[in-house]
Amino acid sequence: MEEFSLYVLDIVMNSVRAGAENIDVSLDDRGGLLTFKVTDDGCGMTEEQLERLSDPFFTTRKTRGVGLGVPFLKMLAEQTGGDVKVSSVAASESPESHGTTLVATFHSNHIDFIPMGDIKGTFVTLIQGNPDVNFTFVHETDGGEVRLSCAELKSVLGDGIPLSSPEVLAWIRGYLAEAYEEIK
Amino acid sequence: MKSIEELMAIKEKMQNKVSLRNSAGDDVRVVVGMATCGIAAGARPVLNAFVEGVSEAGLSDRVMVTQTGCIGICQYEPVVEIYEKDKEKVTYVKMNAEKAKEVIERHLKGGEPISEYTIGAATK
Ligand SMILES: Nc1ncnc2c1ncn2[C@@H]1O[C@H](COP(=O)(O)OP(=O)(O)O)[C@@H](O)[C@H]1O
Ligand code: FES
Ligand SMILES: [Mg+2]
């Protein structure tokens, strides 16, 4: 995959699949260092699962023999002199408070790094497919910051109007387009 | 800057519409495969082409666009399935945003599936 925003989409989908209700996504892309962080309150992983996470042949899904997501992210990070760290608390061990945090770092000026690509498209796709999840997206760049909180949008819209409705999605697209224009 | 006022205006407008819409229901479901392999093959622009195109074509009242995980046919990704009441499922394979626009025009609006893009044509 040659767009970083596609990695973001793929990795955040893991949090969605883990049944998370709240997912915070942050991209701190300043001064040539990119830190990508995802925090979720999903089902988490046991220590054993966590250990196997960097193994491309491990997946809890039955439908495909190979798990691509995290090992590929790790490969990309390591190619640029960065790394990926994942910590997790499994719901089976801590029913009250569980979830996963992934932090990946990249040297964004490194020759092996890839363009960010359509990150707005990634955010919109995540909201469209998972209107009930409370995403927060924060993207810090040398030009300024873009922020979007789904919980805030929901408090304006109230119940009964999902974030995935076409009118709301159009507003979100417009909001992101303008916000990114401002920090260009 | 897009304002919260605009969002509140959308809310007002939609609340008035909800009562009208209930009777229509969602007759057609467009399902886009968004597993890792789908994403890697280009599913995101396909999904967004459907989401935006259906709305622009004024079809939102009867067409719903949704995402799913693995459809099980990696080599044909991006895959889009179209479910329509009383009709057989149509599976489009190796999709892109351009083909998505055509499917909106000819299939969703015109009622004629585009057989060249379906899995039947790809496996022949
Ligand atoms: N945020 C997360 N919360 C809980 N489990 C996770 C999370 N991220 C990854 N996992 C677990 O690690 C496995 C491997 O993830 P990944 O490398 O993305 O491959 P895949 O998603 O294709 O299985 C997943 O199947 C899942 O069991
Ligand atoms: S993993 Fe490719 S279709 Fe399921
Ligand atoms: Mg994954």
Coordinates of C-alpha atoms and ligand atoms in Angstrom, one line a residue:
Chain A
M1 CA 0.0 0.0 0.0
E2 CA 1.5 3.3 -1.0
E3 CA -0.7 5.7 1.1
F4 CA -0.1 6.0 4.8
S5 CA -3.8 7.0 5.3
L6 CA -4.7 3.4 4.2
Y7 CA -2.5 2.0 7.0
V8 CA -4.4 4.3 9.3
L9 CA -7.7 3.0 8.0
D10 CA -6.6 -0.7 8.3
I11 CA -5.2 -0.3 11.8
V12 CA -8.2 1.6 13.2
M13 CA -10.5 -1.1 11.7
N14 CA -8.8 -3.5 14.2
S15 CA -10.2 -1.3 17.0
V16 CA -13.6 -1.3 15.4
R17 CA -13.5 -5.1 15.1
A18 CA -12.5 -5.2 18.8
G19 CA -15.9 -3.7 19.6
A20 CA -14.6 -0.4 20.8
E21 CA -17.0 2.4 21.6
N22 CA -14.4 5.1 21.9
I23 CA -11.4 5.3 19.6
D24 CA -8.9 8.2 19.7
V25 CA -6.7 8.5 16.6
S26 CA -3.9 11.0 16.6
L27 CA -1.3 11.8 14.0
D28 CA 1.5 14.1 15.2
D29 CA 3.5 15.0 12.1
R30 CA 5.9 17.7 13.0
G31 CA 9.6 18.3 12.4
G32 CA 10.0 15.1 10.3
L33 CA 8.8 12.8 13.0
L34 CA 5.4 11.2 12.6
T35 CA 3.7 9.6 15.6
F36 CA 0.5 7.6 14.9
K37 CA -1.4 6.7 18.0
V38 CA -4.6 4.7 18.4
T39 CA -6.3 4.2 21.7
D40 CA -9.4 2.1 22.0
D41 CA -11.7 0.6 24.7
G42 CA -12.3 -2.6 22.8
C43 CA -11.9 -6.2 24.0
G44 CA -8.1 -5.9 24.2
M45 CA -5.6 -8.8 23.9
T46 CA -4.1 -11.2 26.4
E47 CA -0.3 -11.2 26.8
E48 CA -0.1 -14.3 24.6
Q49 CA -2.1 -12.7 21.8
L50 CA 0.0 -9.6 22.1
E51 CA 3.2 -11.5 21.7
R52 CA 1.9 -13.1 18.5
L53 CA 0.8 -9.8 17.0
S54 CA 4.0 -9.1 15.2
D55 CA 3.8 -12.5 13.6
P56 CA 2.3 -12.2 10.1
F57 CA 0.8 -15.7 10.4
F58 CA -1.3 -14.9 13.4
T59 CA -4.8 -13.7 13.2
T60 CA -7.9 -14.5 15.2
R61 CA -10.0 -14.5 12.1
K62 CA -10.7 -17.7 10.4
T63 CA -11.4 -16.4 6.9
R64 CA -7.9 -15.6 5.9
G65 CA -4.8 -17.5 6.9
V66 CA -2.6 -14.4 7.1
G67 CA -2.9 -11.3 9.2
L68 CA -1.5 -8.3 7.3
G69 CA -2.2 -5.2 9.4
V70 CA 0.2 -4.8 12.3
P71 CA 3.2 -6.6 10.8
F72 CA 3.1 -4.5 7.7
L73 CA 2.8 -1.3 9.8
K74 CA 5.8 -2.5 11.8
M75 CA 7.8 -3.2 8.6
L76 CA 7.1 0.3 7.3
A77 CA 8.0 1.9 10.7
E78 CA 11.3 0.0 11.0
Q79 CA 12.3 0.8 7.4
T80 CA 12.2 4.5 8.3
G81 CA 14.0 4.0 11.6
G82 CA 10.9 4.0 13.8
D83 CA 8.9 1.3 15.6
V84 CA 5.5 0.1 16.7
K85 CA 4.5 -0.5 20.3
V86 CA 1.3 -2.1 21.4
S87 CA 0.0 -2.4 24.9
S88 CA -3.3 -4.0 25.8
V89 CA -5.6 -5.0 28.6
A90 CA -7.9 -7.9 27.8
A91 CA -11.6 -7.7 28.7
S92 CA -11.3 -11.4 29.9
E93 CA -8.8 -10.3 32.5
S94 CA -10.1 -6.9 33.4
P95 CA -13.9 -6.6 32.6
E96 CA -14.1 -3.1 34.1
S97 CA -11.3 -1.3 32.1
H98 CA -9.8 -2.8 29.0
G99 CA -8.6 -1.8 25.6
T100 CA -5.5 -1.3 23.4
T101 CA -3.1 1.4 22.6
L102 CA -0.9 1.3 19.6
V103 CA 1.9 3.9 19.0
A104 CA 3.9 3.8 15.8
T105 CA 6.7 6.2 14.9
F106 CA 8.1 7.0 11.5
H107 CA 10.8 9.4 10.2
S108 CA 8.6 11.0 7.6
N109 CA 11.5 12.5 5.6
H110 CA 13.0 9.0 5.2
I111 CA 13.3 7.9 1.6
D112 CA 11.3 4.7 2.4
F113 CA 8.4 6.6 3.9
I114 CA 5.2 6.9 1.8
P115 CA 2.9 9.9 1.2
M116 CA 0.1 10.5 3.6
G117 CA -2.5 10.3 0.8
D118 CA -6.2 10.9 1.4
I119 CA -6.4 11.1 5.2
K120 CA -9.8 12.9 5.0
G121 CA -11.1 10.0 3.0
T122 CA -9.9 7.6 5.8
F123 CA -11.7 9.6 8.5
V124 CA -14.9 9.9 6.5
T125 CA -14.8 6.2 5.7
L126 CA -14.5 5.3 9.4
I127 CA -17.4 7.5 10.4
Q128 CA -19.6 6.3 7.6
G129 CA -19.1 2.7 8.4
N130 CA -19.3 3.1 12.2
P131 CA -21.6 6.0 13.1
D132 CA -22.1 4.8 16.6
V133 CA -18.4 4.8 17.5
N134 CA -17.1 7.9 19.2
F135 CA -14.0 8.7 17.2
T136 CA -11.7 11.6 17.9
F137 CA -9.3 12.5 15.2
V138 CA -6.4 14.9 15.9
H139 CA -3.8 15.6 13.2
E140 CA -1.0 18.0 14.1
T141 CA 1.2 19.3 11.3
D142 CA 3.9 22.0 11.1
G143 CA 1.1 24.2 9.7
G144 CA -1.4 23.7 12.5
E145 CA -3.9 21.3 13.8
V146 CA -7.1 19.5 12.5
R147 CA -9.5 18.1 15.1
L148 CA -12.8 16.3 14.9
S149 CA -14.8 14.8 17.7
C150 CA -17.7 12.6 16.9
A151 CA -19.1 12.8 20.4
E152 CA -19.3 16.6 19.9
L153 CA -21.1 16.3 16.6
K154 CA -23.5 13.8 18.2
S155 CA -24.3 16.2 21.1
V156 CA -25.3 18.8 18.5
L157 CA -27.3 16.4 16.3
G158 CA -29.0 14.5 19.2
D159 CA -30.4 11.0 18.9
G160 CA -32.1 9.9 15.7
I161 CA -29.7 11.5 13.2
P162 CA -26.8 9.2 12.6
L163 CA -23.4 10.6 11.6
S164 CA -23.6 8.3 8.5
S165 CA -26.6 10.2 7.0
P166 CA -25.6 11.8 3.7
E167 CA -26.3 15.3 4.8
V168 CA -24.1 15.0 7.9
L169 CA -21.3 13.2 6.0
A170 CA -21.3 16.0 3.5
W171 CA -20.9 18.5 6.3
I172 CA -18.0 16.5 7.8
R173 CA -16.3 16.3 4.4
G174 CA -16.7 20.0 4.0
Y175 CA -15.4 20.7 7.5
L176 CA -12.3 18.5 7.0
A177 CA -11.7 20.1 3.5
E178 CA -11.7 23.6 5.0
A179 CA -9.7 22.6 8.1
Y180 CA -7.0 21.0 6.0
E181 CA -7.0 24.0 3.6
E182 CA -6.3 26.3 6.5
I183 CA -3.2 24.4 7.6
K184 CA -1.8 23.7 4.2
Chain B
M1 CA -15.1 27.5 8.3
K2 CA -18.0 25.0 8.4
S3 CA -19.9 26.0 11.4
I4 CA -21.9 24.3 14.1
E5 CA -24.9 26.5 13.0
E6 CA -24.8 24.7 9.6
L7 CA -24.9 21.4 11.4
M8 CA -27.9 22.5 13.5
A9 CA -29.6 23.6 10.3
I10 CA -29.1 20.1 8.9
K11 CA -30.6 18.7 12.1
E12 CA -33.7 20.8 11.7
K13 CA -34.1 19.9 8.1
M14 CA -33.6 16.2 8.7
Q15 CA -36.0 16.1 11.6
N16 CA -38.7 17.3 9.3
K17 CA -37.8 14.7 6.7
V18 CA -37.6 11.7 9.0
S19 CA -41.4 11.3 9.1
L20 CA -41.6 11.3 5.3
R21 CA -38.7 8.9 4.9
N22 CA -40.0 6.2 7.2
S23 CA -42.4 4.8 4.6
A24 CA -39.8 4.6 1.9
G25 CA -37.3 2.3 3.7
D26 CA -34.1 1.0 2.2
D27 CA -34.9 -1.1 -0.9
V28 CA -31.4 -1.4 -2.2
R29 CA -28.2 -2.2 -0.2
V30 CA -24.8 -1.5 -1.6
V31 CA -22.2 -3.4 0.4
V32 CA -18.5 -2.7 0.0
G33 CA -15.8 -5.1 1.3
M34 CA -13.5 -3.2 3.6
A35 CA -11.2 -5.9 5.0
T36 CA -7.4 -5.4 4.8
C37 CA -7.2 -6.9 1.3
G38 CA -10.1 -4.7 0.1
I39 CA -8.5 -1.6 1.5
A40 CA -5.1 -2.5 -0.1
A41 CA -6.8 -3.1 -3.4
G42 CA -8.6 0.3 -3.4
A43 CA -11.9 -0.1 -1.6
R44 CA -11.8 3.3 0.1
P45 CA -12.3 5.4 -3.0
V46 CA -14.9 2.9 -4.3
L47 CA -16.9 3.3 -1.0
N48 CA -16.6 7.0 -1.0
A49 CA -17.7 7.2 -4.7
F50 CA -20.8 5.3 -3.8
V51 CA -21.5 7.3 -0.7
E52 CA -21.2 10.6 -2.5
G53 CA -22.7 9.5 -5.8
V54 CA -25.8 8.0 -4.3
S55 CA -26.4 11.2 -2.4
E56 CA -25.8 13.4 -5.4
A57 CA -28.0 11.3 -7.6
G58 CA -30.8 11.8 -5.1
L59 CA -31.1 8.1 -4.4
S60 CA -30.5 8.2 -0.6
D61 CA -34.1 7.5 0.3
R62 CA -34.0 4.1 -1.3
V63 CA -30.3 3.1 -1.5
M64 CA -28.2 2.4 1.6
V65 CA -24.4 2.2 1.3
T66 CA -22.7 0.0 3.9
Q67 CA -19.3 -1.5 4.7
T68 CA -18.5 -5.1 5.5
G69 CA -15.4 -7.0 6.4
C70 CA -14.1 -10.0 4.5
I71 CA -16.2 -11.2 1.6
G72 CA -13.9 -14.1 1.0
I73 CA -12.7 -13.5 -2.5
C74 CA -9.5 -11.5 -2.1
Q75 CA -8.3 -11.9 -5.6
Y76 CA -11.4 -10.0 -6.9
E77 CA -11.1 -7.0 -4.5
P78 CA -12.4 -4.3 -4.4
V79 CA -15.7 -6.2 -4.2
V80 CA -19.2 -4.6 -4.1
E81 CA -22.4 -6.5 -3.6
I82 CA -25.8 -5.1 -4.4
Y83 CA -28.8 -6.5 -2.7
E84 CA -32.2 -5.6 -4.0
K85 CA -35.6 -6.7 -2.8
D86 CA -36.9 -9.7 -4.8
K87 CA -33.8 -9.8 -7.0
E88 CA -30.7 -11.9 -7.1
K89 CA -27.6 -10.4 -5.5
V90 CA -25.2 -8.8 -8.0
T91 CA -21.5 -9.0 -7.2
Y92 CA -19.2 -6.5 -8.8
V93 CA -15.5 -7.3 -8.7
K94 CA -12.2 -5.4 -9.3
M95 CA -14.1 -2.1 -8.8
N96 CA -12.8 1.4 -8.9
A97 CA -14.3 4.9 -8.5
E98 CA -15.1 5.3 -12.2
K99 CA -16.9 1.9 -12.4
A100 CA -18.8 2.9 -9.2
K101 CA -20.1 6.0 -11.0
E102 CA -21.2 3.9 -13.9
V103 CA -23.0 1.4 -11.6
I104 CA -24.9 4.3 -9.9
E105 CA -26.0 5.6 -13.3
R106 CA -26.8 2.3 -15.1
H107 CA -27.7 -0.1 -12.3
L108 CA -29.0 1.9 -9.3
K109 CA -30.7 4.6 -11.4
G110 CA -31.3 2.7 -14.7
G111 CA -32.2 -0.6 -13.2
E112 CA -29.8 -2.6 -15.4
P113 CA -26.8 -4.4 -13.8
I114 CA -23.6 -4.0 -15.8
S115 CA -22.7 -7.6 -16.5
E116 CA -19.1 -7.0 -17.7
Y117 CA -18.2 -5.9 -14.2
T118 CA -19.7 -8.8 -12.3
I119 CA -18.0 -11.8 -10.9
G120 CA -19.8 -14.0 -13.5
A121 CA -17.9 -12.1 -16.3
A122 CA -14.6 -12.3 -14.4
T123 CA -14.6 -16.0 -13.9
K124 CA -15.5 -16.9 -17.4
Ligands
LIG1 N1 -7.0 -2.9 18.7 C1 -7.1 -4.2 18.9 N2 -7.9 -4.7 19.8 C2 -8.0 -6.1 20.0 N3 -7.4 -7.0 19.3 C3 -6.6 -6.5 18.3 C4 -6.4 -5.1 18.0 N4 -5.5 -5.0 17.0 C5 -5.2 -6.2 16.6 N5 -5.8 -7.2 17.4 C6 -5.7 -8.6 17.2 O1 -4.5 -8.9 16.5 C7 -4.9 -9.7 15.3 C8 -4.0 -9.3 14.2 O2 -4.2 -8.0 13.7 P1 -3.8 -7.6 12.3 O3 -2.3 -7.7 12.2 O4 -4.3 -6.3 12.0 O5 -4.4 -8.7 11.3 P2 -6.0 -9.0 11.0 O6 -6.7 -7.7 11.4 O7 -6.0 -9.2 9.5 O8 -6.3 -10.2 11.8 C9 -6.3 -9.4 15.1 O9 -7.0 -10.5 14.4 C10 -6.9 -9.3 16.5 O10 -7.1 -10.5 17.1
FES2 S1 -9.3 -11.3 3.4 FE1 -9.6 -10.9 1.3 S2 -11.7 -11.1 1.0 FE2 -11.4 -11.7 3.0
MG3 MG -6.1 -5.7 10.8

